[in-house]
Coordinates of C-alpha atoms and ligand atoms in Angstrom, one line a residue:
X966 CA 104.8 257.7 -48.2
X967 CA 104.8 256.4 -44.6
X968 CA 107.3 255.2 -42.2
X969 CA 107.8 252.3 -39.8
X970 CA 106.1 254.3 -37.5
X971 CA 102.9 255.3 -39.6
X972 CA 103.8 259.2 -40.1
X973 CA 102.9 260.1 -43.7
X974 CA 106.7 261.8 -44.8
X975 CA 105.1 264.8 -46.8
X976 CA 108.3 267.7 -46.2
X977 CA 111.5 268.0 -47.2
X978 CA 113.9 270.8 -46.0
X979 CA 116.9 270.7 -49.3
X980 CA 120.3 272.8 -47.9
X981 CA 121.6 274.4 -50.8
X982 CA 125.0 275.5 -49.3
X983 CA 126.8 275.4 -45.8
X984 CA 128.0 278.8 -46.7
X985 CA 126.9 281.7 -44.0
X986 CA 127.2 285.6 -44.1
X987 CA 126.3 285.6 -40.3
X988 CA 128.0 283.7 -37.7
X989 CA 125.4 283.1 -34.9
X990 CA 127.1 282.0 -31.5
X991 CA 125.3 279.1 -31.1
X992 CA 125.7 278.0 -34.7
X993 CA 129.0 278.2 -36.4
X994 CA 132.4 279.3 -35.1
X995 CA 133.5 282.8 -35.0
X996 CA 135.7 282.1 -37.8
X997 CA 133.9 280.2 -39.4
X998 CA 134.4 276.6 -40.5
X999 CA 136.2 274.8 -43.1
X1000 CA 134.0 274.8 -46.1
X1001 CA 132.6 272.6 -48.7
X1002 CA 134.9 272.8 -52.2
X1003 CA 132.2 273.8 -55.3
X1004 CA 132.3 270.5 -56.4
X1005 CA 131.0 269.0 -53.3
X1006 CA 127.9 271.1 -53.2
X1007 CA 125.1 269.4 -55.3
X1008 CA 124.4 270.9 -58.5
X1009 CA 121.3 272.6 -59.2
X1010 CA 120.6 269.7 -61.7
X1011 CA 121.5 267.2 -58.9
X1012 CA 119.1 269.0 -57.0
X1013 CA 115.8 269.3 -59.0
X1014 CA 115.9 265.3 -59.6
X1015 CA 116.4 264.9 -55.5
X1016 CA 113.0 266.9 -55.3
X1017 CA 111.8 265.6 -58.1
X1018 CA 112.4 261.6 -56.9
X1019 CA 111.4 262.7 -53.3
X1020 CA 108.1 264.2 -55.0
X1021 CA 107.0 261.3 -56.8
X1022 CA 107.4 259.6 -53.5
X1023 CA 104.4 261.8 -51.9
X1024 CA 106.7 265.1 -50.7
X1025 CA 104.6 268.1 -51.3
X1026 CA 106.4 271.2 -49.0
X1027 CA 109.7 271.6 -49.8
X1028 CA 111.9 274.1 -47.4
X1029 CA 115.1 275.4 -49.0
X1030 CA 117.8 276.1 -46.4
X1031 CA 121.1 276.4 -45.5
X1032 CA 123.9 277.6 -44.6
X1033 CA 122.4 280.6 -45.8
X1034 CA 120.2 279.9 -48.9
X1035 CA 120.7 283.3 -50.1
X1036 CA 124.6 283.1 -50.3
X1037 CA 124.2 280.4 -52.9
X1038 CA 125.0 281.9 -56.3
X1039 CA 122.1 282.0 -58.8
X1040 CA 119.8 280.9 -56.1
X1041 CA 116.6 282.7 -57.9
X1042 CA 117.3 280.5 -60.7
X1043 CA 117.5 277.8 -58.6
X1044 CA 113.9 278.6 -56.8
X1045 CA 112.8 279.1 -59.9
X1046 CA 114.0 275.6 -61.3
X1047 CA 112.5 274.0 -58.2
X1048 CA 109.1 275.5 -58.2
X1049 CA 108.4 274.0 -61.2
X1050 CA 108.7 270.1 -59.9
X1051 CA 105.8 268.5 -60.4
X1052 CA 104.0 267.8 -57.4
X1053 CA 105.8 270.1 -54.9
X1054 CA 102.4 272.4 -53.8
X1055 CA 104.6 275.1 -51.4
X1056 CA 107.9 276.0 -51.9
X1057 CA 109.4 278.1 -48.8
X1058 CA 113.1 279.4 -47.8
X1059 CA 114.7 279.7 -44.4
X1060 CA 116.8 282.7 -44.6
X1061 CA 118.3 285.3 -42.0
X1062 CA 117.1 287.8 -44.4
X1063 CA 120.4 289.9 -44.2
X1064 CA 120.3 289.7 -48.1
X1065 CA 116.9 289.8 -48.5
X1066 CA 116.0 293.3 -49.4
X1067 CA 117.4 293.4 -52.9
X1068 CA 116.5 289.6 -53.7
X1069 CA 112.8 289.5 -52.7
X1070 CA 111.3 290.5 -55.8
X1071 CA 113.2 288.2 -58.2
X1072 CA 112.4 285.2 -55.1
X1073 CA 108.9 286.3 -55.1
X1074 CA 108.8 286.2 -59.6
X1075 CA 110.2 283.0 -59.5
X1076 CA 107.8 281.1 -57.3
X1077 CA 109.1 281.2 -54.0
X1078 CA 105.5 281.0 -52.0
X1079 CA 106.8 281.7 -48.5
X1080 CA 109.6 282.9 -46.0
X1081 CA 110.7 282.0 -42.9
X1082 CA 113.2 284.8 -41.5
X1083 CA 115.4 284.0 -38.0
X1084 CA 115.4 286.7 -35.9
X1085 CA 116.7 286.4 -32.3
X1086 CA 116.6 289.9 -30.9
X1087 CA 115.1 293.2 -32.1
X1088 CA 117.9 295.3 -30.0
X1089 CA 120.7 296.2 -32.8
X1090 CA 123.9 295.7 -30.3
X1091 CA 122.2 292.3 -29.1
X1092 CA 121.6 290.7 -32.5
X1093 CA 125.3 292.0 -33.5
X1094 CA 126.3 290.2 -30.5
X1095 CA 124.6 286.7 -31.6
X1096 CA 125.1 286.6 -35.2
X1097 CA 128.3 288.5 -34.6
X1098 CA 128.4 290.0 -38.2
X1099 CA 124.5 290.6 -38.8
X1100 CA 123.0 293.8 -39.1
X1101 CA 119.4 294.4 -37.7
X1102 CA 118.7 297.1 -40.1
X1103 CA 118.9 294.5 -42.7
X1104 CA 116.7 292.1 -41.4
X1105 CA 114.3 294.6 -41.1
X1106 CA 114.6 295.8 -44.7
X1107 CA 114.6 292.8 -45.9
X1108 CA 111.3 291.8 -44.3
X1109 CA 110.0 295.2 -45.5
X1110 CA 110.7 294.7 -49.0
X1111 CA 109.2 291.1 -49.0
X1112 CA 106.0 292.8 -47.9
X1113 CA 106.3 294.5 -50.6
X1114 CA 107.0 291.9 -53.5
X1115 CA 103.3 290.5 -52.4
X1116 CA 105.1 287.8 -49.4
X1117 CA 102.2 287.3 -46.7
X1118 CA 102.1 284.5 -44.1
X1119 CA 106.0 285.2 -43.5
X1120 CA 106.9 283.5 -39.6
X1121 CA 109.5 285.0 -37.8
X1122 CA 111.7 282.6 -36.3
X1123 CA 113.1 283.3 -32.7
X1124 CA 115.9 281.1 -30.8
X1125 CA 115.8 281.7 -27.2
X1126 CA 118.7 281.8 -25.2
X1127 CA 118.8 281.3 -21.5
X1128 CA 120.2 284.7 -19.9
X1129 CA 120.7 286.4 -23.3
X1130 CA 117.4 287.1 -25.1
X1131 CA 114.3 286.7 -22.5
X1132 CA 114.0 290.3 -22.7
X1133 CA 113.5 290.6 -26.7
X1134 CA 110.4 287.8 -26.5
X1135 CA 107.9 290.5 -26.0
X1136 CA 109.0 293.3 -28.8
X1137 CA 109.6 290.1 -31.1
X1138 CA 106.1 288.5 -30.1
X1139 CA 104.7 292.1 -31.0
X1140 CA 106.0 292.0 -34.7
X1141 CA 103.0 289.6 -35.4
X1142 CA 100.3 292.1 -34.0
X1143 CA 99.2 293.7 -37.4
X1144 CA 99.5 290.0 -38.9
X1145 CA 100.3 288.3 -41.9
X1146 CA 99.2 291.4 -44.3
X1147 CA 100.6 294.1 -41.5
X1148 CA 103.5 296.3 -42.9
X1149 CA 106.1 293.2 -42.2
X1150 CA 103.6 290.6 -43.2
X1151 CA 104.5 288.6 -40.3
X1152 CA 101.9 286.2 -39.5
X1153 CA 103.2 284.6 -36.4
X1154 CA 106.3 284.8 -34.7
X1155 CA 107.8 281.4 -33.7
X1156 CA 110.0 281.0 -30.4
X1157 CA 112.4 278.2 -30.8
X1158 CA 114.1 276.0 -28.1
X1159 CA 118.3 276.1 -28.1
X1160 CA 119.4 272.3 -28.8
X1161 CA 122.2 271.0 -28.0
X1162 CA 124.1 270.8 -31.2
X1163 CA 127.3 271.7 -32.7
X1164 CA 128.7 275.1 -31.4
X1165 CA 126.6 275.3 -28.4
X1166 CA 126.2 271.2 -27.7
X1167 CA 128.5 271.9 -24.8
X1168 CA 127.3 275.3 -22.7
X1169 CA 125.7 276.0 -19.5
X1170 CA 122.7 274.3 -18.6
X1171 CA 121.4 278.2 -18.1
X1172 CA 121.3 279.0 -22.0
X1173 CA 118.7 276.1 -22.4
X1174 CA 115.5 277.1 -21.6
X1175 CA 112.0 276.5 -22.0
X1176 CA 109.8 278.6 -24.4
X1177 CA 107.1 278.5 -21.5
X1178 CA 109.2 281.4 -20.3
X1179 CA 107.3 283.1 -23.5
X1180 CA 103.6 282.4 -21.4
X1181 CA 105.4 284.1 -18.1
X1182 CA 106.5 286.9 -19.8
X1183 CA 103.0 287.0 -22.1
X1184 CA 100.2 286.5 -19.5
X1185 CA 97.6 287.6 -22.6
X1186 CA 99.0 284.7 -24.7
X1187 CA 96.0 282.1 -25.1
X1188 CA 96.0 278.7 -26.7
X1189 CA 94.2 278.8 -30.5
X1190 CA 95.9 275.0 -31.2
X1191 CA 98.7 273.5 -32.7
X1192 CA 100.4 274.3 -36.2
X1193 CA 102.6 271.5 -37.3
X1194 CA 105.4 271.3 -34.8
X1195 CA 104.7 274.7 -33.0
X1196 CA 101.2 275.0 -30.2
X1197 CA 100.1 278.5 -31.5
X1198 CA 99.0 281.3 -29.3
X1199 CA 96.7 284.5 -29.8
X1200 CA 96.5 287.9 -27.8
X1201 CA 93.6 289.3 -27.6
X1202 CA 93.0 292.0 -30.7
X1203 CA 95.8 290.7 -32.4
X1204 CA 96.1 289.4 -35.9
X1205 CA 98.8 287.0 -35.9
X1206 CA 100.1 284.3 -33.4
X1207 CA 102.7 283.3 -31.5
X1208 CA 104.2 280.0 -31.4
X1209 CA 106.2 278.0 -29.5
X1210 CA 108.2 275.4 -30.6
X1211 CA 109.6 272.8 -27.9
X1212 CA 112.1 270.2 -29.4
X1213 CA 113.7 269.5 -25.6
X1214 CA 110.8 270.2 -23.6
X1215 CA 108.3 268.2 -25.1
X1216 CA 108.9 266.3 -28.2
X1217 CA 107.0 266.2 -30.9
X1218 CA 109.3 263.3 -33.2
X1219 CA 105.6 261.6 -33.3
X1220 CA 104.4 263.5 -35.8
X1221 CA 107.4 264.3 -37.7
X1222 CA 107.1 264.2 -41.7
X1223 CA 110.5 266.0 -42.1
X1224 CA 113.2 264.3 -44.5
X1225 CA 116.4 266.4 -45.0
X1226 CA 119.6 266.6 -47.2
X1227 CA 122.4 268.2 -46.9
X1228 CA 124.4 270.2 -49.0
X1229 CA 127.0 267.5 -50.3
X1230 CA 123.8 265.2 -50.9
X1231 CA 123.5 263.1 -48.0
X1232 CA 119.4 261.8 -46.8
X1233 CA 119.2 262.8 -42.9
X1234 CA 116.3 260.1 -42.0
X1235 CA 116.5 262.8 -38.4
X1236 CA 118.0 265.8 -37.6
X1237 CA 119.7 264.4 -34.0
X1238 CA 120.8 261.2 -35.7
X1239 CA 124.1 259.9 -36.7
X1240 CA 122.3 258.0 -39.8
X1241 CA 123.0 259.4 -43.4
X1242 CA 122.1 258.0 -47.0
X1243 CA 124.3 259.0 -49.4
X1244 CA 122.5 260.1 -52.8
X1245 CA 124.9 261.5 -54.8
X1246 CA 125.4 259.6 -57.8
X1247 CA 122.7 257.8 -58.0
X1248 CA 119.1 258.0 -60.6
X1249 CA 116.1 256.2 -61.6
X1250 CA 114.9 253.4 -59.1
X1251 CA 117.9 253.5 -57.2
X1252 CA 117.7 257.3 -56.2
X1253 CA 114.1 256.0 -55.0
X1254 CA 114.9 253.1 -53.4
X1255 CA 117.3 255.7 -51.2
X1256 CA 115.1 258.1 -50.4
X1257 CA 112.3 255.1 -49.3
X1258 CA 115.2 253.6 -47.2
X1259 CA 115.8 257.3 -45.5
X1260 CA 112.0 257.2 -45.3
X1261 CA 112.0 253.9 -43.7
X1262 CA 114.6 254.8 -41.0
X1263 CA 113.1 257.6 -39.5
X1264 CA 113.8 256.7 -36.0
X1265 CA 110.9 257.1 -33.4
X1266 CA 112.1 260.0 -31.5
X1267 CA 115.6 262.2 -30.8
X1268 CA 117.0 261.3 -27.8
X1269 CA 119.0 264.7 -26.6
X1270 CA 118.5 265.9 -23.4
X1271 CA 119.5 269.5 -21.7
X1272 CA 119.3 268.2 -18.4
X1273 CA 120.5 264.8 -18.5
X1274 CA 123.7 266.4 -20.8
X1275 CA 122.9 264.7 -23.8
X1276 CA 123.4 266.3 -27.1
X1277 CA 122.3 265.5 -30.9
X1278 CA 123.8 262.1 -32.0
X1279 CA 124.3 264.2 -35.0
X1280 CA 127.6 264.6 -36.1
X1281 CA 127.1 268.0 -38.3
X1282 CA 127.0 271.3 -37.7
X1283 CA 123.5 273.4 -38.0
X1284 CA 124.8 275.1 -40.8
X1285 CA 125.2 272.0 -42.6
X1286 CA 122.1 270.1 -42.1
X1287 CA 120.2 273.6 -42.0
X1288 CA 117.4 272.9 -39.1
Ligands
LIG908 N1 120.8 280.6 -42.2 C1 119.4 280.4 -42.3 C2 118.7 281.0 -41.0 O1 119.5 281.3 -40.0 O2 117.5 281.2 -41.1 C3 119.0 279.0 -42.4 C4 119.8 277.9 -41.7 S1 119.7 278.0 -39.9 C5 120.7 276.6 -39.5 C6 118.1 277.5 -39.6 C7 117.5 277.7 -38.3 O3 118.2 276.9 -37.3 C8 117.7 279.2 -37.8 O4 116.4 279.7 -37.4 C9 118.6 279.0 -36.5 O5 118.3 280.0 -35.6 C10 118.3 277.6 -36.1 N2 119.3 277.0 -35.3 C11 120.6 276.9 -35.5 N3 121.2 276.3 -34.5 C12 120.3 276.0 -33.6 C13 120.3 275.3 -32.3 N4 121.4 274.8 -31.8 N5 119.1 275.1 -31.7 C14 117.9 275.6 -32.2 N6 117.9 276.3 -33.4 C15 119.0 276.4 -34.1
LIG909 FE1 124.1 281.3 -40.4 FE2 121.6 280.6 -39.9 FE3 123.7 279.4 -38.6 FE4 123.1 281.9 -38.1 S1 121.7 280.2 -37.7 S2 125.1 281.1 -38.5 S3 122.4 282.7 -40.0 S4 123.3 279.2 -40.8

């Protein structure tokens, strides 16, 4: 389905908890946040006829997020539920992988197609520092044994932070050298812009920097075109890429095809925007007529700025909405 603005809405990114084992410094509080009760968390029945609905209206890629997806209880039953909607062609997961290692086979069985793992630093203090209770061993295992439960194609996902973790772009960029069927199975490894959001919607202008600092540090680094939202670049000899992804320093809301919901069951038309839908409690034709209103709102473009001070109108957490 298409929007007031003509993009074709084809994606939508489902948060399955607000729940996190890690506690990244730019995402949640050190202790944590007040969380959701059980019954305010949608249902795995609730979910599977929000994707369903949403794929009779044209969705066909489906991210599951979070929180952290994997701290939601039965969630291979719940991948497993939600690969079988009809319609929805990939099914992927946003995870910080520090649970993966012992759930990739059963995510893999039940017809999870891809991962995305966030990993901000390959230096074990450093990444203790950001996620402040995540353990880079873990990470690693996990991407490791998702290798080998037959995951290729898996992106790494890299936030960079001004004055924190310039110096880990180039040992993270080099996890995609061996490529998508390496011994990680990372295919490209994606650096990330720090929006101003939540937790970190009021630091330094210093921590927000551009991802060209990638292409300073990376003179090999050469343009092979875009992927979705991220411009993809290639060294030479290597098998995988390296992307960057600039949500402050050039937009790309034109060609957004993103809906989202939220863990208690709330339609984000945009990330950065104040506007929510609620959906909970509702079937049939009005669940649809929802979802086409979400659809409908998408607003042209974000309107946070870095430089001009101006943070997501959003007023949820990242661990809510889940990216
Ligand atoms: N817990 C999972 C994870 O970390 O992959 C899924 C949810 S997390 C909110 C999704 C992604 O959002 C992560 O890659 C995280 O680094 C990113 N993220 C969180 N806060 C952010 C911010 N302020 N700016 C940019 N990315 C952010
Ligand atoms: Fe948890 Fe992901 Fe937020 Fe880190 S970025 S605190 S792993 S939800």
């Amino acid at each position: 389905m298409r929007d007031a603005c003509g993009r074709t809405v084809s994606y939508l990114r489902l948060s399955v908890t607000d729940r996190c084992n890690c506690r990244c410094a730019y995402c949640m509080p050190e202790h944590g946040v007040p969380m959701l009760s059980h019954d305010d968390i949608l249902s795995f029945e609730e979910l599977r006829e929000m994707v369903g609905a949403a794929a009779s209206l044209g969705v066909r890629k489906l991210r599951i997020t979070g929180g952290e997806p994997l701290a939601r209880r039965g969630i291979v039953g719940l991948v497993r539920m939600l690969s079988g909607v009809e319609g929805i062609e990939e099914l992927a997961m946003t995870t910080n992988a520090c649970a993966l290692a012992a759930l990739a086979p059963a995510l893999r069985e039940a017809g999870l197609d891809r991962l995305n793992v966030s990993l901000d630093s390959l230096d074990e203090g450093r990444y203790a520092r950001i996620t402040r209770c995540g353990r880079l061993e873990d990470v690693l295992g996990g991407l490791a044994s998702a290798r080998a439960a037959g995951f290729t194609n898996t992106k790494v996902n890299a936030v960079l932070i001004g004055g924190v973790n310039e110096c880990d772009i180039r040992p993270l960029a080099e996890l995609a050298r061996a490529g998508g069927d390496g011994p990680l199975g990372v295919s490209s490894v994606r650096f990330i812009e720090l929006m101003p959001m939540g937790e970190c919607a009021a630091w330094p202008r210093e921590r927000f920097v551009s991802v060209d600092k990638v292409l300073e540090v990376m003179g090999e680094l050469v343009p092979v075109g875009p992927d979705g939202v991220a411009a993809l670049y290639a060294a030479p000899g290597w098998k995988g890429t390296v992307g960057l992804i600039r949500p402050m320093s050039h937009k790309f809301c034109s060609g957004c095809a993103r809906l989202r919901i939220t863990a208690d069951g709330m339609l984000k038309p945009c990330l950065h925007s104040g506007e929510e839908i609620a959906l909970r409690g509702l079937h049939g034709d009005e669940l649809l007529d929802a979802l086409r209103l979400g659809i409908s709102h998408k607003p042209l473009e974000h309107h946070m700025s870095a430089i001009l001070g101006r943070a997501s109108e959003s007023a949820r957490a990242m661990n809510e909405i889940g990216g």
